[in-house]
Amino acid sequence: MNYSLMAGGKRLRPILVLAASEAFGGSHAAALPVALAIEMVHTYSLVHDDLPAMDNDDYRRGKLTNHKVYGEAMAILAGDALLTQAFYSVALAHKVHGAPAERVLAITEELAAYAGARGMVGGQAADMLGEQGITSLEELTFIHRHKTSDLMVFSLRAGGHIAGATPEQLNALTAFGDALGLAFQIQDDILDIIGDESKLGKPVKSDEKQMKVTYPYFIGMEASENMVRSLTSQAKQALEEAKLPNAERLLQLADYLMKRDH
Amino acid sequence: MNYSLMAGGKRLRPILVLAASEAFGGSHAAALPVALAIEMVHTYSLVHDDLPAMDNDDYRRGKLTNHKVYGEAMAILAGDALLTQAFYSVALAHKVHGAPAERVLAITEELAAYAGARGMVGGQAADMLGEQGITSLEELTFIHRHKTSDLMVFSLRAGGHIAGATPEQLNALTAFGDALGLAFQIQDDILDIIGDESKLGKPVKSDEKQMKVTYPYFIGMEASENMVRSLTSQAKQALEEAKLPNAERLLQLADYLMKRDH
């Protein structure tokens, strides 16, 4: 559990939790266990995705994948335990940091919804079932939305919940996260083609080698780059219209993600 | 998810939730989503345990195991999604059935604790790491306690929480579940040696073939049978001393489990 959780990465999802909580003047203390939870869920999904029966990857973030170090059985169990521990961590926001039980339970419910069969795992299952047989951009978008956007939307909403956001404000965070998540995944597809291996910590052109379809495959590189830009603008606009008390950091993040090289 | 969840089984853990709730006059409606949640967690653990990298079992409850039907990738994901959905189901006890958020969040936290790295998954990991190398009864008891007792203790406490049990009453349920869970697992070891394959839905003597150590291996068949009886008495006594309003069904269950042949 520790090996994969501490292997680095951008920590994007926890940052989204903290930045969304900040947007409403929420305390970092209560948001932190939720931020940790989402990183645990993200990490478990990577550990399981890397397994031989799934993507069969040997490297992740420049290090050997979990099952290459500890064996398949322990990698499966480490993933299971990280997912379980995530819900424990969420509960601490109430138990240790005094966030209202009602709000923390709403976060639990949304974590289960966004990370489960109708969310992230559903996206992963569609990806597995569709391998080499994805025939439309709609199908690819479904996979991207659930594999990637859902956890980003959850992170933003969870930060909002902790800080007491209203349903309308939560909707704005959802719109921001949906657009940002798709932009993020298209950027991933682009970086897999033109990125720098040493910055990415994994081999480039892996999608091509695994015959995975991508946005550039369907619509070309230039249209993909334009789409990252327009989705980012759309995300920022949704947030600006909602006039959150302190959205500066979230807006900066959107720009940062568009320009990232890893 | 559906294939394994609907494959049958004793439904012991959900029955423990409902019986424990009943012991305090709790409503079945609010306890049901929690009962369903624990069966999802139990089912996910079986789906993952049966994988080739773990116990590599082809049959479970007289049917092909999940990965034999859907492949390894889908079995891993089905297990992941069942575990995630369990937490969603718990949240429904509040959202749909109006159980207080505070109590439902306590159930969430305990589910994560008893099913996670320090609970069920910890027991499974110890079992995997110790395979063929378990040298003491203490080590075997550690594995049994976490692989089996922990979810039974959780089920009983969750039923108590839903119905508003006091901390002292929850302690009595814990003592009952600890003793009952160990008795249950020793009985499993016994049935693997002297049971009827058609009733068990799985081949007997699988422990012996896989060179797994068991209670009968360490202390012999007669002492194992005596231990099942004395642990069952101990469990019942813990419950009787706590003088719960309506413990009849729980006491009947203890007797039933001691006499079961599958």
Short mmCIF file of C-alpha atoms in Angstrom, two decimals:
data_model
loop_
_atom_site.label_atom_id
_atom_site.label_comp_id
_atom_site.label_asym_id
_atom_site.label_seq_id
_atom_site.Cartn_x
_atom_site.Cartn_y
_atom_site.Cartn_z
CA MET A 1 0.00 0.00 0.00
CA ASN A 2 2.74 2.36 1.04
CA TYR A 3 5.00 1.64 -1.93
CA SER A 4 2.41 2.72 -4.48
CA LEU A 5 0.88 5.53 -2.43
CA MET A 6 4.31 7.07 -1.91
CA ALA A 7 5.54 6.55 -5.49
CA GLY A 8 4.93 10.19 -6.33
CA GLY A 9 2.72 11.58 -9.05
CA LYS A 10 1.13 14.97 -9.46
CA ARG A 11 -1.24 14.59 -6.47
CA LEU A 12 -3.74 16.39 -8.69
CA ARG A 13 -6.90 14.98 -7.09
CA PRO A 14 -5.97 15.88 -3.49
CA ILE A 15 -5.00 19.35 -4.72
CA LEU A 16 -8.46 19.68 -6.29
CA VAL A 17 -10.08 18.77 -2.96
CA LEU A 18 -8.05 21.38 -1.09
CA ALA A 19 -8.46 24.06 -3.77
CA ALA A 20 -12.23 23.51 -3.93
CA SER A 21 -12.50 23.72 -0.15
CA GLU A 22 -10.40 26.90 -0.26
CA ALA A 23 -12.78 28.37 -2.84
CA PHE A 24 -15.40 28.53 -0.07
CA GLY A 25 -13.02 29.44 2.73
CA GLY A 26 -13.03 25.89 4.15
CA SER A 27 -10.36 24.63 6.56
CA HIS A 28 -7.53 22.52 5.21
CA ALA A 29 -7.57 20.31 8.33
CA ALA A 30 -11.02 18.84 7.63
CA ALA A 31 -10.36 18.60 3.87
CA LEU A 32 -7.06 16.73 4.26
CA PRO A 33 -8.41 13.25 5.15
CA VAL A 34 -10.73 13.53 2.13
CA ALA A 35 -7.80 14.62 -0.06
CA LEU A 36 -5.86 11.60 1.18
CA ALA A 37 -8.82 9.32 0.49
CA ILE A 38 -9.06 10.28 -3.16
CA GLU A 39 -5.33 9.71 -3.66
CA MET A 40 -5.78 6.24 -2.15
CA VAL A 41 -8.62 5.51 -4.57
CA HIS A 42 -6.58 6.81 -7.51
CA THR A 43 -3.58 4.73 -6.40
CA TYR A 44 -5.61 1.53 -5.96
CA SER A 45 -7.01 1.97 -9.48
CA LEU A 46 -3.49 2.27 -10.89
CA VAL A 47 -2.25 -0.80 -8.97
CA HIS A 48 -5.11 -2.92 -10.31
CA ASP A 49 -4.92 -1.43 -13.84
CA ASP A 50 -1.24 -2.35 -14.04
CA LEU A 51 -1.88 -6.05 -13.27
CA PRO A 52 -1.01 -8.64 -15.95
CA ALA A 53 -4.71 -9.45 -16.42
CA MET A 54 -5.40 -5.75 -17.11
CA ASP A 55 -2.89 -3.40 -18.82
CA ASN A 56 0.15 -5.52 -17.86
CA ASP A 57 2.47 -2.59 -17.19
CA ASP A 58 5.94 -3.01 -15.66
CA TYR A 59 6.59 0.65 -14.88
CA ARG A 60 4.56 3.45 -13.34
CA ARG A 61 5.94 6.87 -12.46
CA GLY A 62 9.42 5.62 -13.31
CA LYS A 63 9.28 2.80 -10.76
CA LEU A 64 8.42 -0.89 -11.02
CA THR A 65 4.70 -1.49 -10.69
CA ASN A 66 3.35 -2.96 -7.48
CA HIS A 67 2.96 -6.55 -8.72
CA LYS A 68 6.50 -6.51 -10.18
CA VAL A 69 7.80 -5.87 -6.67
CA TYR A 70 5.35 -7.72 -4.41
CA GLY A 71 3.70 -10.26 -6.70
CA GLU A 72 0.18 -10.33 -8.07
CA ALA A 73 -1.62 -11.56 -4.95
CA MET A 74 -0.19 -8.80 -2.78
CA ALA A 75 -0.88 -6.18 -5.48
CA ILE A 76 -4.53 -7.21 -5.65
CA LEU A 77 -4.80 -7.07 -1.85
CA ALA A 78 -2.90 -3.77 -1.58
CA GLY A 79 -5.38 -2.26 -4.05
CA ASP A 80 -8.34 -3.69 -2.14
CA ALA A 81 -7.01 -2.34 1.15
CA LEU A 82 -6.26 1.13 -0.30
CA LEU A 83 -9.83 1.39 -1.60
CA THR A 84 -11.20 0.30 1.78
CA GLN A 85 -8.89 2.63 3.73
CA ALA A 86 -10.10 5.56 1.61
CA PHE A 87 -13.55 5.30 3.19
CA TYR A 88 -11.97 5.13 6.62
CA SER A 89 -10.03 8.29 5.86
CA VAL A 90 -13.18 10.13 4.75
CA ALA A 91 -14.86 9.22 8.05
CA LEU A 92 -11.98 10.88 9.93
CA ALA A 93 -13.03 14.27 8.55
CA HIS A 94 -15.95 13.98 10.97
CA LYS A 95 -14.48 11.91 13.76
CA VAL A 96 -11.20 13.78 14.13
CA HIS A 97 -11.78 17.14 12.47
CA GLY A 98 -15.42 17.73 13.37
CA ALA A 99 -16.90 18.21 9.90
CA PRO A 100 -20.68 17.63 10.19
CA ALA A 101 -21.69 13.93 9.88
CA GLU A 102 -24.30 14.81 7.27
CA ARG A 103 -21.72 16.38 4.92
CA VAL A 104 -19.15 13.62 5.45
CA LEU A 105 -21.75 10.96 4.70
CA ALA A 106 -22.64 12.80 1.47
CA ILE A 107 -18.94 12.62 0.53
CA THR A 108 -18.89 8.87 1.30
CA GLU A 109 -21.92 8.33 -0.90
CA GLU A 110 -20.46 10.36 -3.78
CA LEU A 111 -17.07 8.63 -3.51
CA ALA A 112 -18.83 5.26 -3.85
CA ALA A 113 -20.89 6.54 -6.81
CA TYR A 114 -18.09 8.25 -8.75
CA ALA A 115 -15.50 5.52 -8.10
CA GLY A 116 -17.78 2.52 -8.63
CA ALA A 117 -19.58 0.59 -11.37
CA ARG A 118 -21.33 3.66 -12.72
CA GLY A 119 -18.17 5.73 -12.42
CA MET A 120 -14.46 4.94 -12.58
CA VAL A 121 -14.70 1.13 -12.50
CA GLY A 122 -17.41 1.32 -15.17
CA GLY A 123 -15.05 3.35 -17.37
CA GLN A 124 -12.26 0.85 -16.79
CA ALA A 125 -14.56 -2.09 -17.63
CA ALA A 126 -15.68 -0.38 -20.86
CA ASP A 127 -12.00 0.22 -21.69
CA MET A 128 -11.17 -3.47 -21.11
CA LEU A 129 -14.16 -4.76 -23.05
CA GLY A 130 -13.58 -2.33 -25.89
CA GLU A 131 -9.84 -2.94 -26.30
CA GLN A 132 -8.88 -2.65 -29.95
CA GLY A 133 -12.56 -2.56 -30.80
CA ILE A 134 -13.45 1.05 -29.93
CA THR A 135 -15.04 2.36 -33.07
CA SER A 136 -16.37 5.79 -32.19
CA LEU A 137 -15.33 9.01 -30.50
CA GLU A 138 -18.48 8.73 -28.35
CA GLU A 139 -17.29 5.41 -26.94
CA LEU A 140 -13.83 6.84 -26.24
CA THR A 141 -15.39 9.89 -24.57
CA PHE A 142 -17.50 7.62 -22.33
CA ILE A 143 -14.35 5.83 -21.21
CA HIS A 144 -12.39 9.06 -20.63
CA ARG A 145 -15.28 10.62 -18.76
CA HIS A 146 -15.62 7.74 -16.33
CA LYS A 147 -12.00 6.65 -16.03
CA THR A 148 -10.72 10.18 -15.49
CA SER A 149 -13.31 12.94 -15.11
CA ASP A 150 -15.41 11.17 -12.48
CA LEU A 151 -12.71 11.19 -9.81
CA MET A 152 -11.84 14.80 -10.62
CA VAL A 153 -15.49 15.82 -10.32
CA PHE A 154 -15.71 13.91 -7.05
CA SER A 155 -12.59 15.65 -5.70
CA LEU A 156 -13.99 19.08 -6.45
CA ARG A 157 -17.44 18.32 -5.03
CA ALA A 158 -15.91 16.74 -1.91
CA GLY A 159 -13.92 19.91 -1.26
CA GLY A 160 -17.11 21.89 -1.76
CA HIS A 161 -19.11 19.62 0.59
CA ILE A 162 -16.50 19.92 3.35
CA ALA A 163 -16.67 23.71 3.14
CA GLY A 164 -20.48 23.79 3.01
CA ALA A 165 -21.07 24.64 -0.69
CA THR A 166 -24.70 25.00 -1.84
CA PRO A 167 -26.21 22.61 -4.44
CA GLU A 168 -25.84 25.33 -7.13
CA GLN A 169 -22.18 25.81 -6.25
CA LEU A 170 -21.67 22.04 -6.33
CA ASN A 171 -23.18 22.03 -9.83
CA ALA A 172 -20.63 24.64 -10.93
CA LEU A 173 -17.83 22.46 -9.56
CA THR A 174 -19.26 19.49 -11.47
CA ALA A 175 -19.31 21.44 -14.74
CA PHE A 176 -15.74 22.64 -14.10
CA GLY A 177 -14.56 19.10 -13.33
CA ASP A 178 -16.31 17.48 -16.30
CA ALA A 179 -14.68 19.81 -18.81
CA LEU A 180 -11.33 19.82 -17.03
CA GLY A 181 -11.26 16.03 -16.75
CA LEU A 182 -11.85 15.51 -20.44
CA ALA A 183 -9.23 18.15 -21.31
CA PHE A 184 -6.83 16.38 -18.96
CA GLN A 185 -7.34 13.01 -20.62
CA ILE A 186 -7.01 14.38 -24.16
CA GLN A 187 -3.78 16.08 -23.04
CA ASP A 188 -2.64 12.65 -21.76
CA ASP A 189 -3.36 11.17 -25.19
CA ILE A 190 -1.35 14.00 -26.80
CA LEU A 191 1.59 13.61 -24.38
CA ASP A 192 1.70 9.89 -25.11
CA ILE A 193 2.57 10.85 -28.69
CA ILE A 194 4.74 13.96 -28.36
CA GLY A 195 5.83 13.85 -24.69
CA ASP A 196 9.26 13.40 -23.12
CA GLU A 197 9.77 9.93 -21.56
CA SER A 198 11.99 11.23 -18.78
CA LYS A 199 9.33 13.76 -17.71
CA LEU A 200 6.42 11.33 -18.06
CA GLY A 201 8.16 8.53 -16.14
CA LYS A 202 6.78 5.99 -18.62
CA PRO A 203 7.48 5.07 -22.25
CA VAL A 204 5.81 7.23 -24.92
CA LYS A 205 3.81 5.83 -27.82
CA SER A 206 2.47 3.10 -25.51
CA ASP A 207 -1.08 3.74 -26.78
CA GLU A 208 0.07 3.19 -30.37
CA LYS A 209 1.99 0.03 -29.44
CA GLN A 210 -1.03 -1.35 -27.56
CA MET A 211 -3.22 -0.29 -30.50
CA LYS A 212 -5.29 1.91 -28.17
CA VAL A 213 -7.41 4.51 -29.90
CA THR A 214 -7.03 8.10 -28.72
CA TYR A 215 -8.39 11.56 -29.46
CA PRO A 216 -5.53 12.33 -31.90
CA TYR A 217 -6.29 9.01 -33.63
CA PHE A 218 -9.90 10.06 -34.23
CA ILE A 219 -9.67 13.81 -34.84
CA GLY A 220 -5.97 14.52 -35.41
CA MET A 221 -3.35 16.32 -33.32
CA GLU A 222 -4.32 19.91 -34.09
CA ALA A 223 -8.02 19.41 -33.38
CA SER A 224 -7.09 17.59 -30.16
CA GLU A 225 -4.92 20.51 -29.03
CA ASN A 226 -7.71 22.95 -29.85
CA MET A 227 -10.13 20.84 -27.88
CA VAL A 228 -7.90 20.92 -24.77
CA ARG A 229 -7.89 24.73 -25.04
CA SER A 230 -11.62 25.11 -25.57
CA LEU A 231 -12.55 22.65 -22.81
CA THR A 232 -10.25 24.52 -20.44
CA SER A 233 -11.96 27.83 -21.30
CA GLN A 234 -15.34 26.19 -20.84
CA ALA A 235 -14.28 24.86 -17.43
CA LYS A 236 -13.05 28.27 -16.29
CA GLN A 237 -16.19 29.98 -17.54
CA ALA A 238 -18.44 27.61 -15.55
CA LEU A 239 -16.51 28.53 -12.44
CA GLU A 240 -16.41 32.27 -13.10
CA GLU A 241 -20.16 32.39 -13.65
CA ALA A 242 -20.78 30.78 -10.26
CA LYS A 243 -18.87 33.61 -8.53
CA LEU A 244 -17.32 31.47 -5.78
CA PRO A 245 -15.76 33.44 -2.91
CA ASN A 246 -12.18 32.44 -3.75
CA ALA A 247 -11.80 30.47 -7.00
CA GLU A 248 -8.35 31.81 -7.91
CA ARG A 249 -6.43 28.61 -7.22
CA LEU A 250 -8.88 26.45 -9.19
CA LEU A 251 -8.59 28.77 -12.20
CA GLN A 252 -4.79 28.66 -11.99
CA LEU A 253 -4.92 24.86 -11.88
CA ALA A 254 -6.95 24.76 -15.08
CA ASP A 255 -4.29 26.82 -16.88
CA TYR A 256 -1.48 24.77 -15.37
CA LEU A 257 -3.01 21.47 -16.54
CA MET A 258 -3.44 22.75 -20.10
CA LYS A 259 0.25 23.63 -20.31
CA ARG A 260 1.69 20.61 -18.48
CA ASP A 261 4.32 18.41 -20.16
CA HIS A 262 3.90 15.34 -17.91
CA MET B 1 -21.15 -8.30 -9.97
CA ASN B 2 -24.58 -9.82 -10.26
CA TYR B 3 -23.36 -13.33 -11.11
CA SER B 4 -21.35 -13.68 -7.92
CA LEU B 5 -23.72 -11.76 -5.66
CA MET B 6 -26.64 -13.95 -6.75
CA ALA B 7 -24.71 -17.26 -6.66
CA GLY B 8 -26.31 -18.20 -3.35
CA GLY B 9 -24.58 -18.99 -0.11
CA LYS B 10 -25.83 -18.92 3.43
CA ARG B 11 -26.29 -15.12 3.57
CA LEU B 12 -25.01 -15.45 7.11
CA ARG B 13 -23.57 -11.93 7.43
CA PRO B 14 -26.75 -10.10 6.31
CA ILE B 15 -28.74 -12.33 8.67
CA LEU B 16 -26.43 -11.26 11.51
CA VAL B 17 -27.08 -7.59 10.68
CA LEU B 18 -30.84 -8.08 10.74
CA ALA B 19 -30.82 -10.31 13.84
CA ALA B 20 -28.62 -7.83 15.74
CA SER B 21 -30.90 -4.96 14.77
CA GLU B 22 -33.90 -7.04 15.86
CA ALA B 23 -32.22 -7.64 19.21
CA PHE B 24 -32.76 -3.94 19.95
CA GLY B 25 -36.15 -3.66 18.25
CA GLY B 26 -34.63 -1.91 15.20
CA SER B 27 -36.47 -1.65 11.88
CA HIS B 28 -35.58 -4.08 9.11
CA ALA B 29 -35.98 -1.34 6.47
CA ALA B 30 -33.01 0.71 7.70
CA ALA B 31 -30.91 -2.41 8.40
CA LEU B 32 -31.42 -3.94 4.94
CA PRO B 33 -29.06 -1.69 2.92
CA VAL B 34 -26.37 -2.42 5.53
CA ALA B 35 -27.13 -6.16 5.31
CA LEU B 36 -26.76 -5.93 1.54
CA ALA B 37 -23.51 -4.01 1.90
CA ILE B 38 -21.85 -6.72 3.98
CA GLU B 39 -22.88 -9.43 1.50
CA MET B 40 -21.29 -7.32 -1.26
CA VAL B 41 -18.06 -7.08 0.73
CA HIS B 42 -18.10 -10.82 1.47
CA THR B 43 -18.77 -11.57 -2.22
CA TYR B 44 -16.00 -9.26 -3.47
CA SER B 45 -13.55 -10.99 -1.12
CA LEU B 46 -14.52 -14.40 -2.54
CA VAL B 47 -14.22 -13.20 -6.15
CA HIS B 48 -10.71 -11.85 -5.52
CA ASP B 49 -9.68 -14.85 -3.36
CA ASP B 50 -10.64 -17.24 -6.16
CA LEU B 51 -8.37 -15.52 -8.73
CA PRO B 52 -5.47 -17.51 -10.21
CA ALA B 53 -2.94 -15.27 -8.42
CA MET B 54 -4.63 -16.04 -5.09
CA ASP B 55 -6.32 -19.41 -4.32
CA ASN B 56 -6.90 -20.28 -8.00
CA ASP B 57 -10.30 -21.91 -7.48
CA ASP B 58 -12.53 -22.99 -10.38
CA TYR B 59 -15.69 -23.58 -8.36
CA ARG B 60 -17.53 -21.69 -5.65
CA ARG B 61 -20.95 -22.64 -4.29
CA GLY B 62 -21.23 -25.32 -6.99
CA LYS B 63 -20.80 -22.81 -9.82
CA LEU B 64 -17.85 -21.69 -11.90
CA THR B 65 -15.94 -18.88 -10.21
CA ASN B 66 -16.27 -15.35 -11.58
CA HIS B 67 -13.00 -15.29 -13.52
CA LYS B 68 -13.74 -18.68 -15.12
CA VAL B 69 -16.88 -17.12 -16.63
CA TYR B 70 -15.89 -13.48 -17.28
CA GLY B 71 -12.09 -13.57 -17.35
CA GLU B 72 -9.60 -12.23 -14.83
CA ALA B 73 -9.83 -8.54 -15.71
CA MET B 74 -13.60 -8.44 -15.30
CA ALA B 75 -13.40 -10.48 -12.07
CA ILE B 76 -10.93 -7.99 -10.58
CA LEU B 77 -13.17 -5.08 -11.61
CA ALA B 78 -16.38 -6.80 -10.45
CA GLY B 79 -14.77 -7.26 -7.04
CA ASP B 80 -13.59 -3.65 -6.95
CA ALA B 81 -17.05 -2.40 -7.86
CA LEU B 82 -18.81 -4.63 -5.30
CA LEU B 83 -16.57 -3.28 -2.55
CA THR B 84 -17.24 0.29 -3.67
CA GLN B 85 -20.99 -0.27 -4.01
CA ALA B 86 -21.10 -1.62 -0.45
CA PHE B 87 -20.30 1.85 0.89
CA TYR B 88 -22.97 3.35 -1.35
CA SER B 89 -25.47 0.88 0.05
CA VAL B 90 -24.58 1.77 3.64
CA ALA B 91 -25.16 5.47 2.86
CA LEU B 92 -28.70 4.61 1.71
CA ALA B 93 -29.63 3.61 5.27
CA HIS B 94 -29.54 7.35 5.98
CA LYS B 95 -30.51 8.83 2.64
CA VAL B 96 -33.48 6.57 1.92
CA HIS B 97 -34.41 5.08 5.27
CA GLY B 98 -33.68 7.99 7.57
CA ALA B 99 -31.24 6.34 9.98
CA PRO B 100 -29.29 9.15 11.72
CA ALA B 101 -26.23 10.32 9.74
CA GLU B 102 -24.04 9.98 12.83
CA ARG B 103 -24.85 6.27 13.24
CA VAL B 104 -24.54 5.50 9.53
CA LEU B 105 -21.16 7.21 9.38
CA ALA B 106 -20.02 5.08 12.35
CA ILE B 107 -21.04 2.00 10.33
CA THR B 108 -19.07 3.27 7.32
CA GLU B 109 -16.01 3.76 9.47
CA GLU B 110 -16.28 0.31 11.05
CA LEU B 111 -16.85 -1.37 7.70
CA ALA B 112 -13.64 0.22 6.42
CA ALA B 113 -11.77 -0.84 9.56
CA TYR B 114 -13.01 -4.46 9.81
CA ALA B 115 -12.79 -5.13 6.05
CA GLY B 116 -9.46 -3.40 5.42
CA ALA B 117 -5.74 -3.81 6.01
CA ARG B 118 -6.12 -4.27 9.76
CA GLY B 119 -9.13 -6.55 9.25
CA MET B 120 -10.22 -8.95 6.53
CA VAL B 121 -7.66 -7.96 3.89
CA GLY B 122 -4.95 -8.17 6.54
CA GLY B 123 -6.05 -11.73 7.34
CA GLN B 124 -6.03 -12.63 3.67
CA ALA B 125 -2.56 -11.13 3.21
CA ALA B 126 -1.25 -13.10 6.22
CA ASP B 127 -2.81 -16.24 4.74
CA MET B 128 -1.11 -15.63 1.37
CA LEU B 129 2.27 -14.78 2.89
CA GLY B 130 2.10 -17.74 5.28
CA GLU B 131 1.02 -20.36 2.73
CA GLN B 132 2.59 -23.68 3.61
CA GLY B 133 4.70 -21.91 6.16
CA ILE B 134 2.23 -21.42 9.02
CA THR B 135 3.96 -22.95 11.98
CA SER B 136 1.79 -22.13 14.97
CA LEU B 137 -1.81 -22.23 16.11
CA GLU B 138 -1.47 -18.55 17.05
CA GLU B 139 -0.67 -17.63 13.46
CA LEU B 140 -3.62 -19.67 12.19
CA THR B 141 -5.91 -18.05 14.76
CA PHE B 142 -4.77 -14.59 13.62
CA ILE B 143 -5.71 -15.48 10.05
CA HIS B 144 -9.08 -16.99 11.02
CA ARG B 145 -9.91 -14.03 13.24
CA HIS B 146 -9.30 -11.46 10.53
CA LYS B 147 -10.42 -13.41 7.47
CA THR B 148 -13.67 -14.55 9.07
CA SER B 149 -14.50 -13.14 12.50
CA ASP B 150 -13.94 -9.50 11.59
CA LEU B 151 -16.79 -9.32 9.07
CA MET B 152 -19.08 -11.21 11.46
CA VAL B 153 -18.25 -8.80 14.28
CA PHE B 154 -18.84 -5.89 11.91
CA SER B 155 -22.23 -7.30 10.85
CA LEU B 156 -23.41 -7.62 14.44
CA ARG B 157 -22.16 -4.17 15.45
CA ALA B 158 -23.68 -2.58 12.34
CA GLY B 159 -27.08 -4.07 13.21
CA GLY B 160 -26.62 -2.73 16.73
CA HIS B 161 -25.60 0.74 15.50
CA ILE B 162 -28.64 0.98 13.21
CA ALA B 163 -30.93 0.19 16.13
CA GLY B 164 -29.16 2.57 18.52
CA ALA B 165 -27.24 0.11 20.73
CA THR B 166 -25.13 1.58 23.57
CA PRO B 167 -21.31 1.17 23.62
CA GLU B 168 -21.67 -1.59 26.29
CA GLN B 169 -24.19 -3.44 24.16
CA LEU B 170 -21.89 -3.08 21.13
CA ASN B 171 -19.10 -4.63 23.22
CA ALA B 172 -21.32 -7.63 23.96
CA LEU B 173 -22.00 -8.04 20.23
CA THR B 174 -18.24 -7.89 19.59
CA ALA B 175 -17.55 -10.64 22.17
CA PHE B 176 -20.36 -12.75 20.69
CA GLY B 177 -19.05 -12.26 17.12
CA ASP B 178 -15.40 -12.93 18.01
CA ALA B 179 -16.18 -16.30 19.59
CA LEU B 180 -18.80 -17.22 16.98
CA GLY B 181 -16.51 -16.30 14.09
CA LEU B 182 -13.68 -18.49 15.34
CA ALA B 183 -16.11 -21.38 15.98
CA PHE B 184 -17.46 -20.89 12.45
CA GLN B 185 -14.01 -21.09 10.87
CA ILE B 186 -12.95 -24.16 12.89
CA GLN B 187 -16.22 -25.80 11.81
CA ASP B 188 -15.25 -24.95 8.20
CA ASP B 189 -11.89 -26.67 8.73
CA ILE B 190 -13.73 -29.73 10.13
CA LEU B 191 -16.26 -29.84 7.27
CA ASP B 192 -13.43 -29.69 4.76
CA ILE B 193 -12.31 -33.06 6.17
CA ILE B 194 -15.56 -34.87 7.00
CA GLY B 195 -18.16 -32.88 5.00
CA ASP B 196 -20.39 -33.89 2.08
CA GLU B 197 -19.27 -32.37 -1.25
CA SER B 198 -22.82 -32.04 -2.58
CA LYS B 199 -23.88 -30.05 0.49
CA LEU B 200 -20.73 -27.92 0.59
CA GLY B 201 -20.83 -27.09 -3.13
CA LYS B 202 -17.05 -27.49 -3.30
CA PRO B 203 -14.61 -30.40 -3.17
CA VAL B 204 -13.67 -31.70 0.31
CA LYS B 205 -10.10 -32.22 1.46
CA SER B 206 -9.06 -29.10 -0.50
CA ASP B 207 -7.11 -27.82 2.52
CA GLU B 208 -5.13 -31.06 2.66
CA LYS B 209 -4.46 -31.02 -1.09
CA GLN B 210 -3.31 -27.40 -0.93
CA MET B 211 -1.26 -28.29 2.16
CA LYS B 212 -3.14 -25.71 4.19
CA VAL B 213 -2.84 -26.08 7.91
CA THR B 214 -6.07 -26.20 9.89
CA TYR B 215 -7.29 -26.54 13.47
CA PRO B 216 -7.66 -30.34 13.15
CA TYR B 217 -4.08 -30.45 11.80
CA PHE B 218 -2.76 -28.70 14.91
CA ILE B 219 -4.97 -30.05 17.71
CA GLY B 220 -6.79 -33.05 16.20
CA MET B 221 -10.42 -33.61 15.24
CA GLU B 222 -11.87 -34.24 18.69
CA ALA B 223 -10.28 -31.19 20.30
CA SER B 224 -11.43 -29.10 17.32
CA GLU B 225 -15.01 -30.28 17.77
CA ASN B 226 -14.84 -29.52 21.49
CA MET B 227 -13.53 -26.08 20.71
CA VAL B 228 -16.46 -25.31 18.39
CA ARG B 229 -18.81 -26.26 21.23
CA SER B 230 -17.02 -24.28 23.92
CA LEU B 231 -16.63 -21.16 21.73
CA THR B 232 -20.34 -21.33 20.92
CA SER B 233 -21.21 -21.48 24.64
CA GLN B 234 -18.84 -18.61 25.29
CA ALA B 235 -20.51 -16.56 22.54
CA LYS B 236 -23.99 -17.22 23.91
CA GLN B 237 -22.92 -16.39 27.44
CA ALA B 238 -21.52 -13.00 26.38
CA LEU B 239 -24.89 -12.19 24.85
CA GLU B 240 -26.98 -13.48 27.74
CA GLU B 241 -25.00 -11.42 30.26
CA ALA B 242 -25.68 -8.24 28.29
CA LYS B 243 -29.46 -8.82 28.63
CA LEU B 244 -30.42 -7.42 25.22
CA PRO B 245 -34.15 -6.74 24.75
CA ASN B 246 -34.63 -9.51 22.16
CA ALA B 247 -31.56 -11.73 21.61
CA GLU B 248 -33.50 -14.94 20.83
CA ARG B 249 -32.68 -15.05 17.12
CA LEU B 250 -28.96 -14.44 17.68
CA LEU B 251 -28.82 -17.28 20.22
CA GLN B 252 -30.62 -19.61 17.80
CA LEU B 253 -28.13 -18.69 15.09
CA ALA B 254 -25.21 -19.66 17.31
CA ASP B 255 -26.72 -23.12 17.83
CA TYR B 256 -27.56 -23.48 14.15
CA LEU B 257 -23.99 -22.66 13.07
CA MET B 258 -22.51 -25.21 15.46
CA LYS B 259 -24.66 -27.98 13.97
CA ARG B 260 -24.42 -27.02 10.29
CA ASP B 261 -23.19 -29.51 7.70
CA HIS B 262 -22.31 -26.94 4.97
#
